[in-house]
XYZ file of C-alpha atoms in Angstrom:
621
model
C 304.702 47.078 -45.193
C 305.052 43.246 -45.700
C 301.789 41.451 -46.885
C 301.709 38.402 -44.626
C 297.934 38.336 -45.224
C 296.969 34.762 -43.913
C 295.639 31.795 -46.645
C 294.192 29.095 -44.323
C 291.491 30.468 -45.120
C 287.382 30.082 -42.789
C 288.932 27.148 -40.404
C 288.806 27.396 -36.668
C 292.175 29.113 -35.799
C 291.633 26.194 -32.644
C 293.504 23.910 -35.128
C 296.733 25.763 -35.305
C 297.118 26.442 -31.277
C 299.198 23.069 -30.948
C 301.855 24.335 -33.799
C 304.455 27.046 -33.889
C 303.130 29.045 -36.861
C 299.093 29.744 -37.528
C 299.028 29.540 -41.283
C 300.785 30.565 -44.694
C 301.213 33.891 -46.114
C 301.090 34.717 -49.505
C 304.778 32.851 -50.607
C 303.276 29.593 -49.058
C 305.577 30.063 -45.881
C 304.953 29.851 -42.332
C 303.565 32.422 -40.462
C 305.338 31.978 -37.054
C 303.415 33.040 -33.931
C 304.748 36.183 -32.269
C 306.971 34.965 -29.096
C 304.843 35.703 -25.633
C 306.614 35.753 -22.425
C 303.942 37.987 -20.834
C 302.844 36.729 -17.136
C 299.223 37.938 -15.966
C 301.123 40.725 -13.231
C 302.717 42.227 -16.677
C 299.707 42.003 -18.855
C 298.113 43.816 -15.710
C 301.088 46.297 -15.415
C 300.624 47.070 -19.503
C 297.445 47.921 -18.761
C 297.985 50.261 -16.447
C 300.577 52.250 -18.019
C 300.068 51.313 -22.062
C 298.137 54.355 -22.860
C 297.148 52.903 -25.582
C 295.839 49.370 -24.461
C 292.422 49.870 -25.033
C 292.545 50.261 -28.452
C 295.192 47.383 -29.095
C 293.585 44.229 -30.460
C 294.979 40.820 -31.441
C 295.113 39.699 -34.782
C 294.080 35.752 -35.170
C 295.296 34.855 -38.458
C 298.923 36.434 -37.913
C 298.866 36.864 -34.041
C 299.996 39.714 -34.057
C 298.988 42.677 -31.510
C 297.684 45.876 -33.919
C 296.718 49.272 -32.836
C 293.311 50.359 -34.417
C 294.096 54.215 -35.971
C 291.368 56.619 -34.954
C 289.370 56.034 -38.361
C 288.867 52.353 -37.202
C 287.137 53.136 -33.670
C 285.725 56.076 -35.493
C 284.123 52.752 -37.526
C 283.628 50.562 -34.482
C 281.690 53.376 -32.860
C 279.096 53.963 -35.414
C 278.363 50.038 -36.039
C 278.313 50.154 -32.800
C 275.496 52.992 -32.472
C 273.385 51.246 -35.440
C 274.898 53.766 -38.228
C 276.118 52.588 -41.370
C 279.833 52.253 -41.434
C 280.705 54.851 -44.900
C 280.762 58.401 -43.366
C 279.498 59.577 -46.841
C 276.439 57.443 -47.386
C 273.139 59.355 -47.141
C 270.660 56.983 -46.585
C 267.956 59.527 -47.022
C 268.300 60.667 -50.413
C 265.292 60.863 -53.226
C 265.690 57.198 -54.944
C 265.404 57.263 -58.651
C 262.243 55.869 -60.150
C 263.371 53.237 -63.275
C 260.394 51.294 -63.676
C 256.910 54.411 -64.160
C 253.572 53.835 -64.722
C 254.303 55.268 -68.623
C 254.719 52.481 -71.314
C 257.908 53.193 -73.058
C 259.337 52.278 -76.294
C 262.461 50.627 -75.695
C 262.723 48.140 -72.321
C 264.748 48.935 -69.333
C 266.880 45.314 -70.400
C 267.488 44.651 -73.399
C 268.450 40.500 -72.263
C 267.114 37.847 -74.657
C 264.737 36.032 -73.421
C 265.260 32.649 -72.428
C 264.674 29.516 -74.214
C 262.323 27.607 -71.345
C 259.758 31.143 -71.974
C 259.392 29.543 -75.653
C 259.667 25.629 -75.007
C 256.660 23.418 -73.279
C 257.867 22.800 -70.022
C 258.400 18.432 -69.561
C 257.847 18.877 -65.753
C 254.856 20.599 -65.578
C 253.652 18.341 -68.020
C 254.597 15.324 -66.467
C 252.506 17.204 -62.868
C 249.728 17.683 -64.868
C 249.724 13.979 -66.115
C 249.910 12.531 -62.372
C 247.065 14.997 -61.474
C 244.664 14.148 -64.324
C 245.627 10.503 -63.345
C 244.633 11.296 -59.526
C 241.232 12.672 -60.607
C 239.993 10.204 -62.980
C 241.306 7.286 -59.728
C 239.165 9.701 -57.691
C 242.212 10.094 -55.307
C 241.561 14.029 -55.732
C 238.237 14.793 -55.443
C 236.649 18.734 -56.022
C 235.911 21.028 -53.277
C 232.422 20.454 -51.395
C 230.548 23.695 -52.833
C 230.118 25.974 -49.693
C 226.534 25.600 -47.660
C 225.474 29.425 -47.362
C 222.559 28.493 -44.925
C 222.795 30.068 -41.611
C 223.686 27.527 -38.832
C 221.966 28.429 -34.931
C 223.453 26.970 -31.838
C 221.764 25.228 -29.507
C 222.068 26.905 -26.103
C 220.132 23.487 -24.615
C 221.236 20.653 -26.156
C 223.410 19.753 -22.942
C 219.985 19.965 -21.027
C 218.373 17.514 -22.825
C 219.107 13.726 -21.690
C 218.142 12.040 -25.218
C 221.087 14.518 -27.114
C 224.028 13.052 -27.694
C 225.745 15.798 -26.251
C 223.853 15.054 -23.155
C 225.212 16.668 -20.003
C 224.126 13.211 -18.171
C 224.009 10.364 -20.309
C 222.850 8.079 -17.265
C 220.391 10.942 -16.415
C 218.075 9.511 -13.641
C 214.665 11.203 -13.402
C 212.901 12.454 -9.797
C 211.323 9.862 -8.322
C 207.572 10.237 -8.735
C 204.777 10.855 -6.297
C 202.459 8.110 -5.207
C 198.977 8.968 -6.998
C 196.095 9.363 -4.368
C 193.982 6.640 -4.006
C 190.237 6.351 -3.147
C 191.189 6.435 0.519
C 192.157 10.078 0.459
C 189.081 10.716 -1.059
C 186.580 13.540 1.178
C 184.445 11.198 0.573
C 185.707 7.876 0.634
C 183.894 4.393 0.593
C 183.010 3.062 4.030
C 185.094 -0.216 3.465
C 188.292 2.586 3.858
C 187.082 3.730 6.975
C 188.886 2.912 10.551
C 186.601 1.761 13.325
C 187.874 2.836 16.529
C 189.851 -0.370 17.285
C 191.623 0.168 14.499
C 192.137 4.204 14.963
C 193.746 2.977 18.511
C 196.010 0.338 16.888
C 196.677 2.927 13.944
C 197.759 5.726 16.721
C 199.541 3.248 18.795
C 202.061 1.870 15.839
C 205.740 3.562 15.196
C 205.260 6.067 12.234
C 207.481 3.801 9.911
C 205.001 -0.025 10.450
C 201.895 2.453 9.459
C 200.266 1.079 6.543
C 198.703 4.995 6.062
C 200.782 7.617 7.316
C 196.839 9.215 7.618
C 193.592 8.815 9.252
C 190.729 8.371 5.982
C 188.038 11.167 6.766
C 184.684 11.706 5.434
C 182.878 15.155 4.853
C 179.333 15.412 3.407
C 180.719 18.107 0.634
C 184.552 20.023 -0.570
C 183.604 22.726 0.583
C 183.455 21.503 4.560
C 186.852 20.064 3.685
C 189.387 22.163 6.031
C 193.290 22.923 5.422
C 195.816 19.773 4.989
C 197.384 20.049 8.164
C 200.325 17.133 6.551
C 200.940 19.910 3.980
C 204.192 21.655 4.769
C 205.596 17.917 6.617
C 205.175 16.151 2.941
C 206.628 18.997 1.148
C 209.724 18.842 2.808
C 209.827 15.109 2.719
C 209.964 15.558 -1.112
C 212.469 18.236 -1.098
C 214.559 15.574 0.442
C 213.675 13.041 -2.011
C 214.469 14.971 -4.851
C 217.540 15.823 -2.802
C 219.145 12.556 -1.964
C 217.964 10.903 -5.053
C 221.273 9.320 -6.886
C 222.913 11.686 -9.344
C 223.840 9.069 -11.666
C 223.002 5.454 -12.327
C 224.839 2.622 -11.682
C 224.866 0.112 -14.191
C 225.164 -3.328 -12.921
C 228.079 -5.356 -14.507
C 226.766 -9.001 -16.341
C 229.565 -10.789 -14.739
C 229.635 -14.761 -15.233
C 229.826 -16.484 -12.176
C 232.266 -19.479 -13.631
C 234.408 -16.741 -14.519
C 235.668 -15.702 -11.203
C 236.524 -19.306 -10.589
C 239.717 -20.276 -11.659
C 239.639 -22.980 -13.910
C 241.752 -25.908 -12.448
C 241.471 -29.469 -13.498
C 238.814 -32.114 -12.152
C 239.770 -34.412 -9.242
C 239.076 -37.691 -11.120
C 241.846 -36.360 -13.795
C 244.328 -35.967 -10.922
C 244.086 -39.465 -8.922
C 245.364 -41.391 -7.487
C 244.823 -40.161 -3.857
C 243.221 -41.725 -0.681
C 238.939 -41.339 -0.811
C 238.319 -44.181 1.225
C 238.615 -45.367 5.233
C 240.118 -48.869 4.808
C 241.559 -49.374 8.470
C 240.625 -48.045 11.489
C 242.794 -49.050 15.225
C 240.898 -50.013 18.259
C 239.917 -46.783 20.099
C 241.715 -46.087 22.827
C 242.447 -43.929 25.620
C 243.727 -41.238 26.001
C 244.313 -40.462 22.260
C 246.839 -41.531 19.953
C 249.806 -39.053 19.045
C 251.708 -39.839 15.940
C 251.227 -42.228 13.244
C 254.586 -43.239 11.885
C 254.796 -45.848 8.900
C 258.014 -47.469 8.495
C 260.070 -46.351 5.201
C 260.541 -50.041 3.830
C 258.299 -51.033 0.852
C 256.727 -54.277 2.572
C 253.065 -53.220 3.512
C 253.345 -55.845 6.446
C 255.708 -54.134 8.347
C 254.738 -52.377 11.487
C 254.302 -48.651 12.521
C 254.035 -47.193 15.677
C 251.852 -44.888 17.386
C 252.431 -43.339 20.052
C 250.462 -41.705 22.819
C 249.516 -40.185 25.739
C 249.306 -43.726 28.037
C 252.922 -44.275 28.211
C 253.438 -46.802 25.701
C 253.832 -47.269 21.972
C 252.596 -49.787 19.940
C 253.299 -51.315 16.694
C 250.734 -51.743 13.703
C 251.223 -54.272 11.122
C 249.213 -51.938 8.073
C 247.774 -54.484 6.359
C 245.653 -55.849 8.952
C 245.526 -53.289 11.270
C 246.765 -55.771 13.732
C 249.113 -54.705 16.866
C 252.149 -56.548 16.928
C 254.208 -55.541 19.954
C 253.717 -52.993 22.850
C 256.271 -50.653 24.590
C 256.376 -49.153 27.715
C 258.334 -46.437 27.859
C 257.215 -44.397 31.182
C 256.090 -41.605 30.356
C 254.016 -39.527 27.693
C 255.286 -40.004 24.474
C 255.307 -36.693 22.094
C 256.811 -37.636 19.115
C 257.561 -40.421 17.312
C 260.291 -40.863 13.550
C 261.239 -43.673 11.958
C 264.823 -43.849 10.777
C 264.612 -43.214 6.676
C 267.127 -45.121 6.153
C 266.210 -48.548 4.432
C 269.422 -50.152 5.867
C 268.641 -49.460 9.327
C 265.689 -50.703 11.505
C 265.407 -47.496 14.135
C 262.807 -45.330 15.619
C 263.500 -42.511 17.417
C 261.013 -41.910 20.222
C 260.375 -38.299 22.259
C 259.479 -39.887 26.174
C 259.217 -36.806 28.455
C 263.124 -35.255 28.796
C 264.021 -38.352 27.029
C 264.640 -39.770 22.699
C 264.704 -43.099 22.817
C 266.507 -45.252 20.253
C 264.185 -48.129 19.449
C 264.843 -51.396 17.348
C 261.498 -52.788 17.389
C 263.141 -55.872 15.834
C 259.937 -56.675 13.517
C 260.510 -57.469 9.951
C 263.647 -58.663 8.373
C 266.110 -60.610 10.975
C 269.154 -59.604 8.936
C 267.920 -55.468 8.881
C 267.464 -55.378 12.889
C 270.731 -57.538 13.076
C 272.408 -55.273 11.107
C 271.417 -52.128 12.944
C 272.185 -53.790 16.664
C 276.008 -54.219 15.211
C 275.997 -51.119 13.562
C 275.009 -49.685 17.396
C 276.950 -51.727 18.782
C 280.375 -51.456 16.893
C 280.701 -47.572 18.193
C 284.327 -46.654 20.053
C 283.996 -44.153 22.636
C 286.764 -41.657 21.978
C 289.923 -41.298 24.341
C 288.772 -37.955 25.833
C 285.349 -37.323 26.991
C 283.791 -33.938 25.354
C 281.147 -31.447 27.068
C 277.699 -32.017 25.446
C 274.329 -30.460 26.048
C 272.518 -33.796 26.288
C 274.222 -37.255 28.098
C 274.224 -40.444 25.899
C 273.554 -43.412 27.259
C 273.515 -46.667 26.686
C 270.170 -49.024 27.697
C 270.065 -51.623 30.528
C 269.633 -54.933 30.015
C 265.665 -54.603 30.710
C 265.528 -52.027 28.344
C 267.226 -53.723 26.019
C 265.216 -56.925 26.007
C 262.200 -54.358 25.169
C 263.847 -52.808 22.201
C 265.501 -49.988 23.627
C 269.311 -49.297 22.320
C 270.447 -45.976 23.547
C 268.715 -42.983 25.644
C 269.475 -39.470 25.338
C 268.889 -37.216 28.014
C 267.590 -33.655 27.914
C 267.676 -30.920 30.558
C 263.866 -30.296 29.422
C 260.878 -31.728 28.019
C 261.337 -32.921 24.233
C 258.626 -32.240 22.457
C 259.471 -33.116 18.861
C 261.849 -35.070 16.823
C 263.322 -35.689 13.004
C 265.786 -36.967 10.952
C 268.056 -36.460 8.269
C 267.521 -38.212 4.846
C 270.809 -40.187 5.187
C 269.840 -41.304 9.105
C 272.917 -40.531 10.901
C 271.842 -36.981 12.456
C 268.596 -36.437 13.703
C 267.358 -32.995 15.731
C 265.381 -32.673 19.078
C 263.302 -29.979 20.072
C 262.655 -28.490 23.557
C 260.211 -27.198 25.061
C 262.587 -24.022 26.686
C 263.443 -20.322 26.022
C 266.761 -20.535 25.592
C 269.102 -20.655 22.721
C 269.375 -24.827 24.015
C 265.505 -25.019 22.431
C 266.990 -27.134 19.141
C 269.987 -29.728 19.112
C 271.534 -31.539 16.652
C 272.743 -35.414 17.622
C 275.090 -37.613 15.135
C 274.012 -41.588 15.627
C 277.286 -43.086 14.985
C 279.605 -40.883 16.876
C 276.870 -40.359 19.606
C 277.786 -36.676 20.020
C 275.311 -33.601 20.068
C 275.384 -29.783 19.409
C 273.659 -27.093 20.001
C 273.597 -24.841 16.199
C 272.792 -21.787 17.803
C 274.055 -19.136 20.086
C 270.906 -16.835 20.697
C 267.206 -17.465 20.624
C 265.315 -15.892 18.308
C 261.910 -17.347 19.707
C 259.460 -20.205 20.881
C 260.708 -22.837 18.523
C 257.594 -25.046 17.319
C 259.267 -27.726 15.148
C 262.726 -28.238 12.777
C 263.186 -30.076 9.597
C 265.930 -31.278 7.474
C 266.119 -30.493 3.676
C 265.921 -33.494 2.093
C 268.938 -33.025 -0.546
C 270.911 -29.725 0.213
C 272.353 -28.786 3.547
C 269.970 -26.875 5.137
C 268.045 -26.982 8.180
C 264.619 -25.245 8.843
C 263.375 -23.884 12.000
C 259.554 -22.729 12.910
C 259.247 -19.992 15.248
C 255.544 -18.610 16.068
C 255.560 -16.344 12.840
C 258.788 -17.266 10.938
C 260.674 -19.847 9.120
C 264.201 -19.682 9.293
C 265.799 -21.472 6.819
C 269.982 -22.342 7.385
C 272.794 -23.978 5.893
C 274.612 -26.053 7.818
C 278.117 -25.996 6.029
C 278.315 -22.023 5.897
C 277.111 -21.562 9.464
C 274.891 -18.461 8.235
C 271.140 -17.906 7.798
C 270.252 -18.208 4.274
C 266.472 -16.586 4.439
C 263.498 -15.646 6.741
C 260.337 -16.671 5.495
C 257.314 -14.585 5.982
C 254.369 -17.048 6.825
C 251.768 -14.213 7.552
C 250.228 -16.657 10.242
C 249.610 -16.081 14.188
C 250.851 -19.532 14.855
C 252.798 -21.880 13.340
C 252.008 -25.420 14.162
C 253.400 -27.863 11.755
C 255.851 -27.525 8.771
C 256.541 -30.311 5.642
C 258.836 -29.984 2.551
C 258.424 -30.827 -0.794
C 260.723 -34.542 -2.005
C 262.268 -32.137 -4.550
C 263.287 -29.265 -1.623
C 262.083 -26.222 -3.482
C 258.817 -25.845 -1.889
C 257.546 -25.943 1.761
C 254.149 -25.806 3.382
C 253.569 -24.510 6.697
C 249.783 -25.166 9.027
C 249.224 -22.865 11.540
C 246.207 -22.383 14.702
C 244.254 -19.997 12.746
C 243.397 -22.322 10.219
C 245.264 -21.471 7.406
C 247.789 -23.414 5.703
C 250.690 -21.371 3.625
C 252.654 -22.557 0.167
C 256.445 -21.653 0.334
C 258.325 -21.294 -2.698
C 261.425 -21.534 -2.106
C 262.662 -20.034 -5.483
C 260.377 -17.333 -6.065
C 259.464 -15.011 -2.705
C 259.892 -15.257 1.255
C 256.246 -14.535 1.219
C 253.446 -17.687 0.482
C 252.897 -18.217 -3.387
C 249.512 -19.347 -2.004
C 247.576 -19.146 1.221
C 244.443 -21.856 2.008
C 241.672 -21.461 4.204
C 239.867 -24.907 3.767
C 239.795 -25.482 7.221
C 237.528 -24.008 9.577
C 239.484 -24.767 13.053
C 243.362 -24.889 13.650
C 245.720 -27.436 12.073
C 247.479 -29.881 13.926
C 249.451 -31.352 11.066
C 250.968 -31.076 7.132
C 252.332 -33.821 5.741
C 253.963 -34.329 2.132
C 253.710 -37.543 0.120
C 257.285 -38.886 -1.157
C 256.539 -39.512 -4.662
C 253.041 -38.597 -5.655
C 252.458 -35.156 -5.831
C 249.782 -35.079 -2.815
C 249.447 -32.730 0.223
C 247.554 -33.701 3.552
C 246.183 -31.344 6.380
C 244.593 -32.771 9.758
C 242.859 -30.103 11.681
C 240.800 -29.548 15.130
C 237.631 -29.744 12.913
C 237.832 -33.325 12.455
C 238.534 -33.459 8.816
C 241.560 -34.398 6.106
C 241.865 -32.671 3.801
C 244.186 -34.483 1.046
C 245.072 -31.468 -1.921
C 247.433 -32.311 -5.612
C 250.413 -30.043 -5.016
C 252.237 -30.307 -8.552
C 255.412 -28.804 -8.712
C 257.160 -28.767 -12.322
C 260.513 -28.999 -13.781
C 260.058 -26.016 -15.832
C 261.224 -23.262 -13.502
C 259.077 -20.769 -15.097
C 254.974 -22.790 -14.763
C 253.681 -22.075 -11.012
C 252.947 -24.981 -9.062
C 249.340 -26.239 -9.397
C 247.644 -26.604 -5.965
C 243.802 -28.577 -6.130
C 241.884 -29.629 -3.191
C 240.613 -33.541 -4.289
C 239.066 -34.843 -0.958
C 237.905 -33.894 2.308
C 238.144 -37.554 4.616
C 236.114 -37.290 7.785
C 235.802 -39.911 10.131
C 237.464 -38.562 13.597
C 235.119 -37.793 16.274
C 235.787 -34.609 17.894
C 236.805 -35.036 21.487
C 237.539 -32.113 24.100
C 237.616 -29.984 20.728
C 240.459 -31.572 19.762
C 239.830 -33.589 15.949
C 242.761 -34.617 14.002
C 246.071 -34.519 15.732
C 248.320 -35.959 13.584
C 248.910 -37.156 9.608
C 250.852 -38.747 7.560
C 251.696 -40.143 4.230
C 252.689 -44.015 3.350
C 256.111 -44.133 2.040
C 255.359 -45.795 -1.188
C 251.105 -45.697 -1.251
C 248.986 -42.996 -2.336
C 247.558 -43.725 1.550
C 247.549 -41.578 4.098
C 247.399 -42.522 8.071
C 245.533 -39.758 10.487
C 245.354 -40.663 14.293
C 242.801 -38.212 16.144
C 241.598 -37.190 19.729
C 238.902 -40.069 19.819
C 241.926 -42.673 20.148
C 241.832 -44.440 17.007
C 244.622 -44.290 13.887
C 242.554 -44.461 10.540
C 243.852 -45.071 7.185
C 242.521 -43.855 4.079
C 242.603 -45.984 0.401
């Protein structure tokens, strides 16, 4: 037979099943793999018929198929039963003794012994040197000598309270029994006697006012004394002391009261801010609506107010002064001043009505300038369907101050601006998707934003740099953007009632007042929840108001009170605004519980205006 005996030697065969051959024989050629056309239906038919398929196994190394002779699965059979694989080993025969208990002469091995069994051994010495080192540091110190006394254990020590493996370390102990006095004595002192008056009040009081819960007895001796008839009643009242006495005591926590308080800065660190009533307008009847200071920086200039007997009248600040009165017909709900410092406007909320104003007070050239600006307008060529009619004021109108009317199917019951001063927004009172509209000064044309309602709409507001437009319902805020047409977020104001809404100069933060007192912090960044909810108010609020450029927050409410709070808000995205109440102003009388109605901010001031049920407009210094 050839010798093709295989010298790739322990690999993974694995390696080879990629190439033609599977190794090297002997010569250093190539051991080719045997050629396999076999499908599974022959390798099935093979072993059906190939008597001799069981006992046909593949070589690896050559790949070759061998037949095992009957000496090989003769082999396989015994390894396979446990049995050693020689036929002729006994494993059972007598071993041979070499190494007996009998000192010989001559050794069994006669090897010379090694030179390390006559040499000092270096490491061991250099071990013993690190150890002697060890001791003398007294790293390694000697073994504790054993303690032979007997040790007991305790089968009480979790019984006792004063162990330290006491089974209640706050053990409390039974409450004790009041000692008897001298008025249980048998023979007691006649100062602790009850006259009869005071038997039949005794007998006549509930069991729990009883000052004794007995009658004091005397007897001449013990032994005329008879049975306690209380006996078995104050027995079981004790069982169920010991019974509901606490298991375990509670251990009252030394907390610091200025702890709980969060430490925020004083209010005479944070001014300026209003403290003082400088002004106050004649009262009048019924009360005034909105205050509405005009944006220009002269203090002199006039600001309306507007109220509930059909006129509105212009304030010069300074002296608290009236300067001009308009009648407008009707109840007057809502009252803006254009923002823009360019154009002398006030937009005015009369019934179904907004009225464009010019009060023409001030600058000649500003009013001027905003009468051309009205007046330059070019109706386009083909008239377009609006919700609202635009139109233009009649000559007695226009001597008053009036410029242009807009008319609403419904009442209007609020309206605001946009920073630059063209559009402003109108809300009515309705339950329709027609409740807000948007109106464009220049062009004189209106929209209605939205197709569906999606509740009572209390009041709207424009962002005062990016394009979006916010809209209180009852519970929500929806906030929009105007160029993509979509809703941009919901926010959550956890409130029963929304009532008034202001934003933040910068337009990341909002503040929402609501009927059951509580006024809400929006962030618009962080959550759609409030970063901060306040309950300084004990009735409803009316109004919110945000200063323009000092970081100051006002709230009017029913309770008669203003309550002016520093609302920082930081560059650095990642410090939390700092909210501190500085000053509580009271001065409204409350009037058919209504207090505080409206307030508002000076444009350029650390003042703030409030007008109130009583009829009067009061600004605070």
């Amino acid at each position: 037979l050839q010798d093709i005996r295989n010298t790739v030697g322990n690999i993974p065969m694995e390696w080879y099943q990629d190439f033609p051959h599977v190794g090297y024989n002997l010569d250093g050629k190539k051991i080719y793999k045997p050629i396999r056309n076999k499908d599974e239906l022959d390798m099935f038919l093979e072993k059906m018929e190939n008597p001799d398929y069981w006992r046909t196994v593949q070589d690896k190394m050559t790949g070759a198929d061998i037949k095992l002779t009957d000496e090989q699965v003769d082999l396989v059979h015994r390894l396979q039963r446990g049995q050693f694989g020689d036929v002729r080993f006994d494993p059972y025969e007598p071993a041979v003794d070499f190494f007996t208990h009998e000192v010989m002469i001559h050794p069994v091995t006669n090897r010379p012994a090694d030179k390390r069994s006559f040499i000092p051994s270096l490491t061991e010495k250099e071990k013993v040197s690190k150890l002697v080192h060890a001791i003398k540091m007294g790293w390694i110190k000697p073994r504790k000598p054993k303690d032979d006394t007997p040790t007991y254990y305790d089968l009480w020590a979790h019984e006792d309270p004063n162990s330290i493996l006491g089974r209640h370390k706050m053990h409390v102990p039974a409450p004790k029994m009041k000692l008897p006095g001298h008025e249980e004595s048998y023979n007691p002192p006649p100062e602790y006697l009850l006259s009869e008056e005071e038997k039949l009040a005794w007998e006549q009081q509930e069991p729990a006012e009883r000052k004794l819960n007995f009658v004091p007895q005397q007897y001449r001796c013990l032994r005329a004394v008879p049975a306690y008839s209380r006996f078995i009643h104050e027995r079981f009242e004790r069982c169920l002391d010991l019974y509901l006495c606490p298991r375990q005591r509670k251990m009252r926590v030394n907390v610091d009261p200025e702890d709980l308080i969060p430490k925020l800065p004083k209010p005479r660190d944070l001014q300026p801010f209003p403290t003082t009533q400088a002004l106050v307008t004649e009262p009048r009847q019924p009360p005034a609506r909105r205050p509405c200071p005009c944006p220009c920086p002269w203090l002199t200039l006039p600001c309306p107010a507007g109220s509930d007997d059909c006129t509105v009248r212009f304030w010069e600040v300074c002296t608290a002064r009236c300067m001009k009165t308009l009648p407008v017909g009707g109840v007057v709900k809502s009252v803006a001043w254009n923002p823009n410092p360019t154009v002398c406007l006030v937009a005015i909320c009369v019934e179904q009505s907004v009225l464009l104003v010019n009060p023409c007070l001030g600058d000649k050239l500003l009013y001027g300038a905003t009468d051309q600006l009205l007046e330059s307008y070019v109706a386009p060529e083909e008239e377009r369907v609006q919700p609202v009619q635009w139109v233009t004021a009649t000559m007695e109108e226009h001597s008053k101050g009036v410029r242009l009317v807009v008319q609403h199917s419904k009442a209007v019951k609020q309206v605001t601006w946009h920073g630059k001063g063209d559009y402003f927004a109108s809300v009515v009172s309705d339950n329709s998707n027609m409740q807000v509209l948007i109106h464009q000064t220049s062009k004189r044309w209106s929209q209605n934003p939205f197709r569906k309602s999606k509740g009572l709409v209390q009041c709207v507001l424009f962002h005062p740099i990016r394009p979006y437009f916010f809209v209180a319902t009852q519970r929500y805020v929806r906030v929009y953007n105007l160029l993509k047409q979509e809703l941009t977020k919901k926010l959550m104001t956890n409130c029963k009632w929304v009532s008034s809404m202001a934003i933040h100069p910068g337009g990341d933060n909002i503040i929402c007042g609501s009927y059951d007192s509580k006024l809400a912090w929006f962030d618009l960044d962080l959550s759609t929840r409030p970063y901060q909810m306040l309950r300084h108010h004990k009735k409803a609020l009316r109004s919110v108001a945000f200063h323009k450029h000092y970081p100051l927050f006002a709230s009017g409410s029913d309770d008669g009170t203003v309550i002016v709070c520093h609302g920082m808000v930081y560059n650095d995205l990642l410090q939390n605004p700092l909210l501190v109440p500085v000053k509580v102003l009271k001065g409204h009388a409350m009037t058919l519980d209504l207090g505080v109605l409206d307030v508002l901010f000076h444009p350029t001031q650390p003042w703030v205006f409030s007008s109130g049920a009583d009829g009067t407009v009061r600004l605070y210094t």
